[in-house]
JSON list of C-alpha atoms and ligand atoms in Angstrom, two decimals:
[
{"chain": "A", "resi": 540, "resn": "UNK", "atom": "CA", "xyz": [179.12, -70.73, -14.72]},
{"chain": "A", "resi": 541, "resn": "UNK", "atom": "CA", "xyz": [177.83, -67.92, -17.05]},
{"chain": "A", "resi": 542, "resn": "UNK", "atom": "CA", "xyz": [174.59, -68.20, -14.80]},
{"chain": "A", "resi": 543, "resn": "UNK", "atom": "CA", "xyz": [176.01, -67.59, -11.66]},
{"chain": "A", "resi": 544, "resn": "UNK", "atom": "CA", "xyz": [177.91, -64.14, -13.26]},
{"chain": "A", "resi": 545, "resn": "UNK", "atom": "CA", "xyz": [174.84, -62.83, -14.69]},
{"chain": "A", "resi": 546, "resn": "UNK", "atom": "CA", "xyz": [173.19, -63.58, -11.06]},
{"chain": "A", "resi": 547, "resn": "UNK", "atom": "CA", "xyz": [176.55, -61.93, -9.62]},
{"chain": "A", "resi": 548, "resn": "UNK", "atom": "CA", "xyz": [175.93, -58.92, -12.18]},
{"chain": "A", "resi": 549, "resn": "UNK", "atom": "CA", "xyz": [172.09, -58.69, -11.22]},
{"chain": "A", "resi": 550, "resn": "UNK", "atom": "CA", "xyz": [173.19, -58.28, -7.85]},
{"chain": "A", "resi": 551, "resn": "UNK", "atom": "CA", "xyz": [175.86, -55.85, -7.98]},
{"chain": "A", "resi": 552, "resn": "UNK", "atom": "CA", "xyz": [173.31, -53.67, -10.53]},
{"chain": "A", "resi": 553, "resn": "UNK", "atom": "CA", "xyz": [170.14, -54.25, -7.85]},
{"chain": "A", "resi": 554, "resn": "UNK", "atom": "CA", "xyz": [173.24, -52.49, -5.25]},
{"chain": "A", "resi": 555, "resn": "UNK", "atom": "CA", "xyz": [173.93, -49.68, -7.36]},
{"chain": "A", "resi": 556, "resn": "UNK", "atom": "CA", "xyz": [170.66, -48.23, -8.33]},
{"chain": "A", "resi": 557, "resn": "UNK", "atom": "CA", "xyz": [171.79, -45.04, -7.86]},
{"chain": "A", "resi": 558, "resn": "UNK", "atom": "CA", "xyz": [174.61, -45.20, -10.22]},
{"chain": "A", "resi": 559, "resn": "UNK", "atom": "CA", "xyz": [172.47, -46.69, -12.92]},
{"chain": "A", "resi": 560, "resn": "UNK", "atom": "CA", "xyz": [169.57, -43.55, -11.93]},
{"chain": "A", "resi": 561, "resn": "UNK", "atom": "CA", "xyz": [172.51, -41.36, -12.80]},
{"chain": "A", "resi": 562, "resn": "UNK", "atom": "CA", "xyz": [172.59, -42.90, -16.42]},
{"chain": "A", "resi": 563, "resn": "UNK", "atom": "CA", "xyz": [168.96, -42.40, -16.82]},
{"chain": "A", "resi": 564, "resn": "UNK", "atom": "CA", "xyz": [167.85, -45.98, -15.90]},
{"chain": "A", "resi": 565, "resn": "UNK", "atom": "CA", "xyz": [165.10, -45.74, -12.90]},
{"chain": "A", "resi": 566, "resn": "UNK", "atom": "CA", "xyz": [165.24, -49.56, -11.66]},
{"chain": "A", "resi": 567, "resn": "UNK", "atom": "CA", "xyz": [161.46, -50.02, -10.59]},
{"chain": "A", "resi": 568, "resn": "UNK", "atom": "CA", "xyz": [159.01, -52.72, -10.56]},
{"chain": "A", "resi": 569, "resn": "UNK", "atom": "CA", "xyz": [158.33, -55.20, -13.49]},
{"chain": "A", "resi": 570, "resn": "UNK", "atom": "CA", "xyz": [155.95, -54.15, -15.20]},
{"chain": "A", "resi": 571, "resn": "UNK", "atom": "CA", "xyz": [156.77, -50.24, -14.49]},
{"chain": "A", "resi": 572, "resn": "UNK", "atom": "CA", "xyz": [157.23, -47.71, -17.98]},
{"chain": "A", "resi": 573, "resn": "UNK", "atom": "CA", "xyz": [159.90, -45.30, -15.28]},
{"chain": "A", "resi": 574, "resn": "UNK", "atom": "CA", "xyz": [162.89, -47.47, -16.08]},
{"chain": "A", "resi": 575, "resn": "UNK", "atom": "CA", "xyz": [163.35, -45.40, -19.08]},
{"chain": "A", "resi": 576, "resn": "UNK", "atom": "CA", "xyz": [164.52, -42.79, -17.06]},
{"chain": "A", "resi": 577, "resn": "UNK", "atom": "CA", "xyz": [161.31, -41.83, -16.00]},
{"chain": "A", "resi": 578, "resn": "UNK", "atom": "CA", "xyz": [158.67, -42.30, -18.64]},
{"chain": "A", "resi": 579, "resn": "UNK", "atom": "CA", "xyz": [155.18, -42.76, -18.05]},
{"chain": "A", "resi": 580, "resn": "UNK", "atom": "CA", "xyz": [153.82, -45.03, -20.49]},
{"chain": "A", "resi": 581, "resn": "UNK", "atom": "CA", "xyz": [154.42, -47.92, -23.34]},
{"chain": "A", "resi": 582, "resn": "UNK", "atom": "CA", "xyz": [153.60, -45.44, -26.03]},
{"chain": "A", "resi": 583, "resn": "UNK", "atom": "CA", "xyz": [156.24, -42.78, -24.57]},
{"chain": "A", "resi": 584, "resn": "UNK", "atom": "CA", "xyz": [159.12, -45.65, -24.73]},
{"chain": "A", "resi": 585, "resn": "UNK", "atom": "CA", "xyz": [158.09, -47.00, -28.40]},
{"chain": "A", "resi": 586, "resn": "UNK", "atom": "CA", "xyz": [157.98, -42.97, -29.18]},
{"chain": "A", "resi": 587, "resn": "UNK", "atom": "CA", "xyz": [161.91, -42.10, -27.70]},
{"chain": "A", "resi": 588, "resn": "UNK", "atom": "CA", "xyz": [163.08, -46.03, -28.60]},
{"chain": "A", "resi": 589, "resn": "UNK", "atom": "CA", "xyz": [162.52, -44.43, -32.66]},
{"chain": "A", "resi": 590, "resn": "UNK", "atom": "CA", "xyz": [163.73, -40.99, -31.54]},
{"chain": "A", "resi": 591, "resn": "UNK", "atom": "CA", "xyz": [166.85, -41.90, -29.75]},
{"chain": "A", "resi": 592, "resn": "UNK", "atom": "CA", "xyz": [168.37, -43.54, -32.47]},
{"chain": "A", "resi": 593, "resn": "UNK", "atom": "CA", "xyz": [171.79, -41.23, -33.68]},
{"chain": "A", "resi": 594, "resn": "UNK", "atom": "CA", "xyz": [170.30, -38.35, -30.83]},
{"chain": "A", "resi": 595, "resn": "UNK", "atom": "CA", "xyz": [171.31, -37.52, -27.47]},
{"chain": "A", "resi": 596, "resn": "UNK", "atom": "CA", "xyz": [168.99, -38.99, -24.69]},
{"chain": "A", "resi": 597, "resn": "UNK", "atom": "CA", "xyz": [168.36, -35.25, -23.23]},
{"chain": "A", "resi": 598, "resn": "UNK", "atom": "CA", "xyz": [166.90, -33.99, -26.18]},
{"chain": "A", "resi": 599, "resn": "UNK", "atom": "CA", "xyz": [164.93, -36.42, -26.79]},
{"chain": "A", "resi": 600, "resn": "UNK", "atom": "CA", "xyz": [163.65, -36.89, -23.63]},
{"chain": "A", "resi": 601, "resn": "UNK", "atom": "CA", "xyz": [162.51, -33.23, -23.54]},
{"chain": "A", "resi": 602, "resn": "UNK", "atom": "CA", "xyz": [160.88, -33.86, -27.02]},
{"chain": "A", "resi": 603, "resn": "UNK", "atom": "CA", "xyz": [158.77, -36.90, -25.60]},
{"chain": "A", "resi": 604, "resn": "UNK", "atom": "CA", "xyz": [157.25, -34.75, -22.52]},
{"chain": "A", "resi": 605, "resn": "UNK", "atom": "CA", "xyz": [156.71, -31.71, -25.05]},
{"chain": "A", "resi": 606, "resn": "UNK", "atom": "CA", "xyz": [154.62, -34.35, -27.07]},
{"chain": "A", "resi": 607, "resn": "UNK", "atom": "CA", "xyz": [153.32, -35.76, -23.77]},
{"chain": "A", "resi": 608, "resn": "UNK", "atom": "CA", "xyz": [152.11, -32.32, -23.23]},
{"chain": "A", "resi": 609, "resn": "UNK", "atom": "CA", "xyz": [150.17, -32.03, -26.46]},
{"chain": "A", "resi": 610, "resn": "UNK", "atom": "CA", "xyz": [148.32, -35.21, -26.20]},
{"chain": "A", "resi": 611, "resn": "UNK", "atom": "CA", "xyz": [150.91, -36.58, -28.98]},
{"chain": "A", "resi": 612, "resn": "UNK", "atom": "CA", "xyz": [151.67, -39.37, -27.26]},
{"chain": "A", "resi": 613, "resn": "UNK", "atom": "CA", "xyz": [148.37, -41.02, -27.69]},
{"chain": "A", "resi": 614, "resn": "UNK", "atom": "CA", "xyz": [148.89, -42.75, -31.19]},
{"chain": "A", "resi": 615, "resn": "UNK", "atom": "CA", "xyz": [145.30, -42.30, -32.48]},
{"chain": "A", "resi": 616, "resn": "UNK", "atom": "CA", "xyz": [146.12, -38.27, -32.55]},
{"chain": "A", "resi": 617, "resn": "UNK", "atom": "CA", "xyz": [148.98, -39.05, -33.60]},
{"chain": "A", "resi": 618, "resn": "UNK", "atom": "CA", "xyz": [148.00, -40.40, -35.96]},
{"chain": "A", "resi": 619, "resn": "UNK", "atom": "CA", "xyz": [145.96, -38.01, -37.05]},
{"chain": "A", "resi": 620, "resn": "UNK", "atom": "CA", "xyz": [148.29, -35.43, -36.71]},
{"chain": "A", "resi": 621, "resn": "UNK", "atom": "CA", "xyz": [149.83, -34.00, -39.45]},
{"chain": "A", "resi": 622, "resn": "UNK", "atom": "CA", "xyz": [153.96, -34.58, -40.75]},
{"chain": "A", "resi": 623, "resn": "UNK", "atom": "CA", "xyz": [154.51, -30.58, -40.66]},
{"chain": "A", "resi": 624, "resn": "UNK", "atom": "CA", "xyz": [152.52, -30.40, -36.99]},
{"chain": "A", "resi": 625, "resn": "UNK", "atom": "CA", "xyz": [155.09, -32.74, -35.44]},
{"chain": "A", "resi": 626, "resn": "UNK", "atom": "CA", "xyz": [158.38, -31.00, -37.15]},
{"chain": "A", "resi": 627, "resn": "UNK", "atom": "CA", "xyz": [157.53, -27.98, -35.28]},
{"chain": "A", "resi": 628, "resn": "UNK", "atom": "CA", "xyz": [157.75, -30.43, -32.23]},
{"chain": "A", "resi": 629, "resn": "UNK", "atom": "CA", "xyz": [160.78, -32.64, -33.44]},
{"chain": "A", "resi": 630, "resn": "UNK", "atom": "CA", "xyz": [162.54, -30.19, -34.60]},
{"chain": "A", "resi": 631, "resn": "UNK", "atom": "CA", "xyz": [166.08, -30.22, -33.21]},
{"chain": "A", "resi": 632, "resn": "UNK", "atom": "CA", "xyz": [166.47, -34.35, -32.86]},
{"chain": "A", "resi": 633, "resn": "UNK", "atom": "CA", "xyz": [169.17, -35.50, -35.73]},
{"chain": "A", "resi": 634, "resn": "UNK", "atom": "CA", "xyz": [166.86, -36.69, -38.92]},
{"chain": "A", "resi": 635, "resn": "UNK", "atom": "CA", "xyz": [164.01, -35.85, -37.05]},
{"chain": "A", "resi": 636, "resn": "UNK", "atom": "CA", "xyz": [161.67, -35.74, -40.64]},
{"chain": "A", "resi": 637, "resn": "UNK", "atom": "CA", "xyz": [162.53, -39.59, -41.24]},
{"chain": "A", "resi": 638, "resn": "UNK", "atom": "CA", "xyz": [161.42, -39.82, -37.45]},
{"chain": "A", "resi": 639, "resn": "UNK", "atom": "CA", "xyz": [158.13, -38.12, -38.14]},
{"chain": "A", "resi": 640, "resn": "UNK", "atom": "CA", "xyz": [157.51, -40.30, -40.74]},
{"chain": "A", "resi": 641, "resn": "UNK", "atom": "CA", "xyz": [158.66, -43.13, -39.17]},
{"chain": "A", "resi": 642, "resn": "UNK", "atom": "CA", "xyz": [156.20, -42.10, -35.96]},
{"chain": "A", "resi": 643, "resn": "UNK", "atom": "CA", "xyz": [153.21, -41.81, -38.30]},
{"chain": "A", "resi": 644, "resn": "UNK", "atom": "CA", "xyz": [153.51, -45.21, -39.97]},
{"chain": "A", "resi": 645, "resn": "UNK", "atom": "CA", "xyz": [153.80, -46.73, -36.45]},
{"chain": "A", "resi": 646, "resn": "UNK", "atom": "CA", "xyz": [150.93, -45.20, -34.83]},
{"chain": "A", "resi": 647, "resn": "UNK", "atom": "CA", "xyz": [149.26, -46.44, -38.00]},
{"chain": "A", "resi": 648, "resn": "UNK", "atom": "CA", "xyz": [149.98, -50.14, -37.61]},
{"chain": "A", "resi": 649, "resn": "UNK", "atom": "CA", "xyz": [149.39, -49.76, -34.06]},
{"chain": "A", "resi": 650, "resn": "UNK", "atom": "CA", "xyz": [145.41, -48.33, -34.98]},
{"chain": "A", "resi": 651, "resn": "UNK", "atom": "CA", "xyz": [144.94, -51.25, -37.68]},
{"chain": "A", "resi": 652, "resn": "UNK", "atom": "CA", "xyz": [146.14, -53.83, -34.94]},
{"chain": "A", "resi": 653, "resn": "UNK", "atom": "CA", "xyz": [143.16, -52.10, -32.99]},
{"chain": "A", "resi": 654, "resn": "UNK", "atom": "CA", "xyz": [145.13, -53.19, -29.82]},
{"chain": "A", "resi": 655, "resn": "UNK", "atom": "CA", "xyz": [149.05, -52.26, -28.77]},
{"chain": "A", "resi": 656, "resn": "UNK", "atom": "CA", "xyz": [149.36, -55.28, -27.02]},
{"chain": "A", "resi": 657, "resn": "UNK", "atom": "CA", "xyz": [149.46, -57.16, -30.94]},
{"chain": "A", "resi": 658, "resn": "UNK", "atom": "CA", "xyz": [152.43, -54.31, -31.76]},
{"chain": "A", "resi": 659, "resn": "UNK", "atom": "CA", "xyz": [154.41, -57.01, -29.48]},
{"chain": "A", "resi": 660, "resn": "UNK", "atom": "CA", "xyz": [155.45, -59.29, -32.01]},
{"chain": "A", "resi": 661, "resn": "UNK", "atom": "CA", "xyz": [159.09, -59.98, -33.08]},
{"chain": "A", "resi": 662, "resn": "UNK", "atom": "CA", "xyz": [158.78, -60.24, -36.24]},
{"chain": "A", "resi": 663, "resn": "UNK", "atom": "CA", "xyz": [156.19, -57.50, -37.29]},
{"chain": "A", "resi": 664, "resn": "UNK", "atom": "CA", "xyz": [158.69, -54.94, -34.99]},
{"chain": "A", "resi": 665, "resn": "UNK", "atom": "CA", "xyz": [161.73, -56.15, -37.24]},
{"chain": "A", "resi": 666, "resn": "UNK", "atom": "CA", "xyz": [159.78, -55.58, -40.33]},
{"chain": "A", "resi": 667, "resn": "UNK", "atom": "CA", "xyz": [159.05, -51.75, -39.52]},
{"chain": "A", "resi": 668, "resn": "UNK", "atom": "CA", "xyz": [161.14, -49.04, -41.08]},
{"chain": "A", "resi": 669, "resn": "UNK", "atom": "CA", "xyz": [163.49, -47.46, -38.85]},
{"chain": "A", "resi": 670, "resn": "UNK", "atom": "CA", "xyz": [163.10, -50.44, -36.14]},
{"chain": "A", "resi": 671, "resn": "UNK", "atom": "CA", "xyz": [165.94, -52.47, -35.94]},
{"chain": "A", "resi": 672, "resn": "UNK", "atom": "CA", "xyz": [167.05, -55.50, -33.64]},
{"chain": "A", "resi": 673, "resn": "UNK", "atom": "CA", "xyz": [168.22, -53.92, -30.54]},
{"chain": "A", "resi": 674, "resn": "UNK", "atom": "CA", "xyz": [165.10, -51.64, -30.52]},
{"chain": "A", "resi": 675, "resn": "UNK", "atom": "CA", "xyz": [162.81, -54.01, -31.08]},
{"chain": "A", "resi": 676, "resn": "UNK", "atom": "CA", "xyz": [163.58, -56.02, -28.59]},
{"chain": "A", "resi": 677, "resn": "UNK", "atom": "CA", "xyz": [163.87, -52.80, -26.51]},
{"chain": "A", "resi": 678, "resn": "UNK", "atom": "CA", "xyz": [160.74, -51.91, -27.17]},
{"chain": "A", "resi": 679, "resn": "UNK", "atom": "CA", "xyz": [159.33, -55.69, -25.95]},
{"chain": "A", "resi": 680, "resn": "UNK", "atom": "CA", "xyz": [161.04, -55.92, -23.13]},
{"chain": "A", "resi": 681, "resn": "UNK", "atom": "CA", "xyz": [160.60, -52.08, -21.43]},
{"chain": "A", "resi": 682, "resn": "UNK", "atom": "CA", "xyz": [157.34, -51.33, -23.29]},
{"chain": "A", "resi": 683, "resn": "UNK", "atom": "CA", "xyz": [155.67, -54.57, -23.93]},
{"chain": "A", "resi": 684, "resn": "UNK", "atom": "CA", "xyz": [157.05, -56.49, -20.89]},
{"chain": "A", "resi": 685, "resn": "UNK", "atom": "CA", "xyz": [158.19, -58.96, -22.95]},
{"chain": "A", "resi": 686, "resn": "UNK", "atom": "CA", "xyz": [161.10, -61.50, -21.97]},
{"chain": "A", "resi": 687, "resn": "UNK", "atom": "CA", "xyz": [163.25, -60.27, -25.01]},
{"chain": "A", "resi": 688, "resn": "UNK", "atom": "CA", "xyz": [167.04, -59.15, -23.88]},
{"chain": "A", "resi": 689, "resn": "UNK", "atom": "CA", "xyz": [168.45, -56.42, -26.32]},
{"chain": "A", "resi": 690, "resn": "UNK", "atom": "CA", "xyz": [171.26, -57.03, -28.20]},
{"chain": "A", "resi": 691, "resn": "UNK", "atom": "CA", "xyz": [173.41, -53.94, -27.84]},
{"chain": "A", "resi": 692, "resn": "UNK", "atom": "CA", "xyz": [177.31, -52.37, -28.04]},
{"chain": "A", "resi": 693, "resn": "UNK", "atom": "CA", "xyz": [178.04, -51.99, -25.01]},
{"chain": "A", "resi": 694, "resn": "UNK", "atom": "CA", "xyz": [177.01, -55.54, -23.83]},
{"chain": "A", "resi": 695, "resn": "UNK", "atom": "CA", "xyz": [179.16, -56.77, -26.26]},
{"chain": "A", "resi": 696, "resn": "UNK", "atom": "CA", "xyz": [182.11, -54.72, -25.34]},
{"chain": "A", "resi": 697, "resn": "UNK", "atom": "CA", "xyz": [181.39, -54.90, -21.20]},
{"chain": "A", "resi": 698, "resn": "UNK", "atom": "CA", "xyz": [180.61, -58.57, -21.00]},
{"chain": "A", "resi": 699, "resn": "UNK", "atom": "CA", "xyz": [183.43, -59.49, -23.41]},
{"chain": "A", "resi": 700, "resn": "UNK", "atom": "CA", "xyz": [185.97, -57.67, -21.25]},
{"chain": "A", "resi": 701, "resn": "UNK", "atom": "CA", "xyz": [184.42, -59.46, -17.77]},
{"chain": "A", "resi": 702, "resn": "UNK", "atom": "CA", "xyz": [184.00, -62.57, -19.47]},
{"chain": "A", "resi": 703, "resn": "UNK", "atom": "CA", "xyz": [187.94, -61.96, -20.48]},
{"chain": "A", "resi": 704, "resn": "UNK", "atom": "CA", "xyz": [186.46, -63.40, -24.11]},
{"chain": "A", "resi": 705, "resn": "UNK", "atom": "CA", "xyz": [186.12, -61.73, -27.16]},
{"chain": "A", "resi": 706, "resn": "UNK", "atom": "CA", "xyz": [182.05, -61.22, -28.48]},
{"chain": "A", "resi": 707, "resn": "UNK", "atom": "CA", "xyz": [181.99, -60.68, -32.33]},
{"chain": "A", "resi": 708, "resn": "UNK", "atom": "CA", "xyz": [178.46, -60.05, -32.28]},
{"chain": "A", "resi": 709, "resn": "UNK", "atom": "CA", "xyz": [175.72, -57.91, -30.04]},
{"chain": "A", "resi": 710, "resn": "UNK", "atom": "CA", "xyz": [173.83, -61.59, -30.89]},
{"chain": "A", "resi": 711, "resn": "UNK", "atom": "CA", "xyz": [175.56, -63.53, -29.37]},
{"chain": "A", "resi": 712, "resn": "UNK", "atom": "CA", "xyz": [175.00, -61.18, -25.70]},
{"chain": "A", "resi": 713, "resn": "UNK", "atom": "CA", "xyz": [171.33, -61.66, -26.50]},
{"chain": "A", "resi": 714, "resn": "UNK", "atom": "CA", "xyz": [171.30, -65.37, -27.33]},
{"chain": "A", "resi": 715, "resn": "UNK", "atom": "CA", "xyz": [174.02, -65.63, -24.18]},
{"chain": "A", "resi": 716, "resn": "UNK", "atom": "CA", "xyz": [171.57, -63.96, -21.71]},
{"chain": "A", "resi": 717, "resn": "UNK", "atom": "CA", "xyz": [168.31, -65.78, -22.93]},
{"chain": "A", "resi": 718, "resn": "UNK", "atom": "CA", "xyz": [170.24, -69.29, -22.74]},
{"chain": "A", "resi": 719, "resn": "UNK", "atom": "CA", "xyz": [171.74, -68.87, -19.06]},
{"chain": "A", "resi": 720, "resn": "UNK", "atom": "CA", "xyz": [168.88, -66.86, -17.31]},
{"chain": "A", "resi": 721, "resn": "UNK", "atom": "CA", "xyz": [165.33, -67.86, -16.96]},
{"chain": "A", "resi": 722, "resn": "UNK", "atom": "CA", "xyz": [162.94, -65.35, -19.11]},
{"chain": "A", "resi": 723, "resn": "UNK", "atom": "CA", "xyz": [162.50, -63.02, -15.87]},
{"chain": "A", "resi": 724, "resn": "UNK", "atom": "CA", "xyz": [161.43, -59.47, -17.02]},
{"chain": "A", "resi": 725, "resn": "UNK", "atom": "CA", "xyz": [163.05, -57.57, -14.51]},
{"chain": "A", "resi": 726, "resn": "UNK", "atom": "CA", "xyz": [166.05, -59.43, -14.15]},
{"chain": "A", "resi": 727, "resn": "UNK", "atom": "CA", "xyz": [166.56, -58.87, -18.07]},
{"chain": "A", "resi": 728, "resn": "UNK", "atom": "CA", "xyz": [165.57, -55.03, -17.42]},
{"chain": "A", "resi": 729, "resn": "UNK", "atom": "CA", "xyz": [167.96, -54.60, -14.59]},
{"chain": "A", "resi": 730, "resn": "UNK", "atom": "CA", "xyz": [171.03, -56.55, -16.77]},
{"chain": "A", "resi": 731, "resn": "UNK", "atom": "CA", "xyz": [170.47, -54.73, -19.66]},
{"chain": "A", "resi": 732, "resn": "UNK", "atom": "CA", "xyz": [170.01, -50.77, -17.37]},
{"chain": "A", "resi": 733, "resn": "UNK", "atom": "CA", "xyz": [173.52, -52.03, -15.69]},
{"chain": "A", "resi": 734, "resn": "UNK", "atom": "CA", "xyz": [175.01, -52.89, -18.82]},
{"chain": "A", "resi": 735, "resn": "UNK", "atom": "CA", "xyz": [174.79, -49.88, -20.44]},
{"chain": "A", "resi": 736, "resn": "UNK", "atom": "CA", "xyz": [175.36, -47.99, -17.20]},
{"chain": "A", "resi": 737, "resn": "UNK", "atom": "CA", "xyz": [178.81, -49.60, -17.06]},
{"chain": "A", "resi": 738, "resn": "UNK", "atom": "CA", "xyz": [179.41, -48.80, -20.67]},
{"chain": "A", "resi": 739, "resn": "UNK", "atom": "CA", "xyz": [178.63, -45.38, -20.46]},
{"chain": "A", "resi": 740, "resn": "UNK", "atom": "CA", "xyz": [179.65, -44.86, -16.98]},
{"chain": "A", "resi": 741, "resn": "UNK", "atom": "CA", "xyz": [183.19, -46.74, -16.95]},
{"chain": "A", "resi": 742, "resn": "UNK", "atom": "CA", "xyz": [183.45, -49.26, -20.01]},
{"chain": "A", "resi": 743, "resn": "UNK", "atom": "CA", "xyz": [185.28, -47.05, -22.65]},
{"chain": "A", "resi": 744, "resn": "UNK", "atom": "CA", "xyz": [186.53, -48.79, -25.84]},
{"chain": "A", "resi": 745, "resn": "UNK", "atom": "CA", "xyz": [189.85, -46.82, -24.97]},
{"chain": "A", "resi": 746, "resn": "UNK", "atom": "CA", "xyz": [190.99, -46.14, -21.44]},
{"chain": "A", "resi": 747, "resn": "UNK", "atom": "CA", "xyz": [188.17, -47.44, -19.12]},
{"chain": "A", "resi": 748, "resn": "UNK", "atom": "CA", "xyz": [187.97, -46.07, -16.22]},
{"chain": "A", "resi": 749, "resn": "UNK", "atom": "CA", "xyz": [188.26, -49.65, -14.56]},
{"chain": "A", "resi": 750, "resn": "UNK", "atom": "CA", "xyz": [189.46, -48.42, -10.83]},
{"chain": "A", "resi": 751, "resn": "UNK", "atom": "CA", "xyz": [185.91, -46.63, -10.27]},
{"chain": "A", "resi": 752, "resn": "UNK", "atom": "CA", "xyz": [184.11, -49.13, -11.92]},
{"chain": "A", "resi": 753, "resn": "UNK", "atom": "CA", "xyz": [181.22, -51.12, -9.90]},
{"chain": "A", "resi": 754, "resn": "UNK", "atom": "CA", "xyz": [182.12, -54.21, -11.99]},
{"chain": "A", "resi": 755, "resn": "UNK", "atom": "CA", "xyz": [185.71, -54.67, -11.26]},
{"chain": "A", "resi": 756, "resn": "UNK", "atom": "CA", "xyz": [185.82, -57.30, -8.35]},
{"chain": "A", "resi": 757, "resn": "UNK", "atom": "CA", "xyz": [184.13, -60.01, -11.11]},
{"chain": "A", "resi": 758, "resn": "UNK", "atom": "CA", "xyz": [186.21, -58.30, -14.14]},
{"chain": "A", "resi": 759, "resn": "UNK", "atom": "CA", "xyz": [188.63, -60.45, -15.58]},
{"chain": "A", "resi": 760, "resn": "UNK", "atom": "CA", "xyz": [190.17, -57.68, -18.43]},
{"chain": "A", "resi": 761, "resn": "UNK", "atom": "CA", "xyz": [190.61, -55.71, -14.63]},
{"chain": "A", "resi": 762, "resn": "UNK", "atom": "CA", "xyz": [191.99, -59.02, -13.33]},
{"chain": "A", "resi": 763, "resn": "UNK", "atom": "CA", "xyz": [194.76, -59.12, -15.66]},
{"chain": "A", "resi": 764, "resn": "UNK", "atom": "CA", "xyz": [195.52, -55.87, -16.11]},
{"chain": "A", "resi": 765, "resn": "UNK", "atom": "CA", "xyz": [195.51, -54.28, -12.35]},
{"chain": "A", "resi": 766, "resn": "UNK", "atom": "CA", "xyz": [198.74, -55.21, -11.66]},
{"chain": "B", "resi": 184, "resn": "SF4", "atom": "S1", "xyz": [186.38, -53.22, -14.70]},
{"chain": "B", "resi": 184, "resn": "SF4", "atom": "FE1", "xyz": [187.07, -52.07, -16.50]},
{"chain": "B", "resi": 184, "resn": "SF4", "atom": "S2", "xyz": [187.02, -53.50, -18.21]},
{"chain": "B", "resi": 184, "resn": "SF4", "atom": "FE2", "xyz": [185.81, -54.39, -16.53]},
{"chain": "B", "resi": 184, "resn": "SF4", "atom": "S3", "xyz": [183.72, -53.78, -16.97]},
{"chain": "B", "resi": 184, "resn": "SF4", "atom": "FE3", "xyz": [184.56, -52.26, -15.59]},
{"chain": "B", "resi": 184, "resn": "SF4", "atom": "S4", "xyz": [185.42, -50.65, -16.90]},
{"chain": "B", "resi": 184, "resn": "SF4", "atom": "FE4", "xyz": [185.05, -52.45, -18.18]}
]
């Protein structure tokens, strides 16, 4: 039952990819870095998943290809570059020192592992400063291609209301997800880029805007409150 809405949601998303490209979320192939609204590699997404916390996307965005620009994307000069350097960059992205910081110690562990493909582990992610659960398993799934869904708000808010249940936890959307769909990578990206697409597009905790929203034929808070 939960399988076949997830499949439903998967294929109303795949049919609205330019609603979703609107929200920032380029739906592209697999193992593609662009779903992040355009982003060009694994380092650029582990980058903006740290600087996008309590910032507005736009910013930051602008802030990654400035870096991108400079070579600072590369996390062996970063590395080596120093805290007051990438202020002048950061400058203007909410707490944007504890970022730098942050940045540094990542790029780092990342030059220890001597590979980023050994950055990809769970439990080493969750025991970073500054990376908690939804981005690490944001930063596994869109930058490391892992099969790891995010736990997040607004899936706990959207699928609640279509479910017509009530989630107490973003957990319980991840542990929901993993449990009824088979560990496909781009099936979790594309859930996860609707998702918050129909949370920021439609699913408002007050007033959602329910009669434009591209979920509303499977909706059951819609369902029972149309009339
Ligand atoms: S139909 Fe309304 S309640 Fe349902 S997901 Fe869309 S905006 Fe949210």
């Amino acid at each position: 039952m939960l399988r076949q809405l997830l499949e439903i949601l998967l294929e109303i998303f795949e049919n609205n990819k330019t609603i979703l490209k609107e929200k920032g979320w380029i739906v592209s192939s697999k193992t593609s870095y662009e779903w992040w609204d355009g982003l060009k590699s694994e380092e650029e997404i582990i980058i903006s998943a740290i600087l996008v916390q309590m910032s507005r996307w736009e910013i930051v965005k602008n802030k990654v290809e400035e870096m991108r620009n400079k070579g600072l994307t590369d996390f062996y000069k970063l590395y080596n570059t120093s805290e007051e350097e990438l202020y002048s960059v950061l400058k203007g992205i909410n707490f944007y020192k504890t970022k730098v910081k942050r940045l540094i110690n990542i790029s780092k562990i990342v030059v220890d592992l001597g590979t980023i493909e050994k950055f990809y582990d769970r439990n080493l992610l969750l025991s970073i400063d500054g990376i908690g659960q939804e981005t690490a398993d944001s930063i596994l799934l869109f930058a490391g291609h892992k099969p790891n869904f995010p736990p997040s708000e607004y899936g706990k808010r959207v699928l609640s209301r279509v479910l017509g249940t009530s989630i107490k936890k973003k957990d319980e959307v991840k542990r929901m997800v993993e449990e009824n769909l088979e560990p496909d990578v781009y099936k979790y990206k594309l859930l996860h880029a609707g998702i918050v697409t129909v949370g920021r597009a439609f699913c408002f905790t007050k007033k959602p805007k329910c009669e434009d929203c591209i979920l509303k034929k499977v909706c059951k808070y819609y369902g029972e409150n149309s009339l």
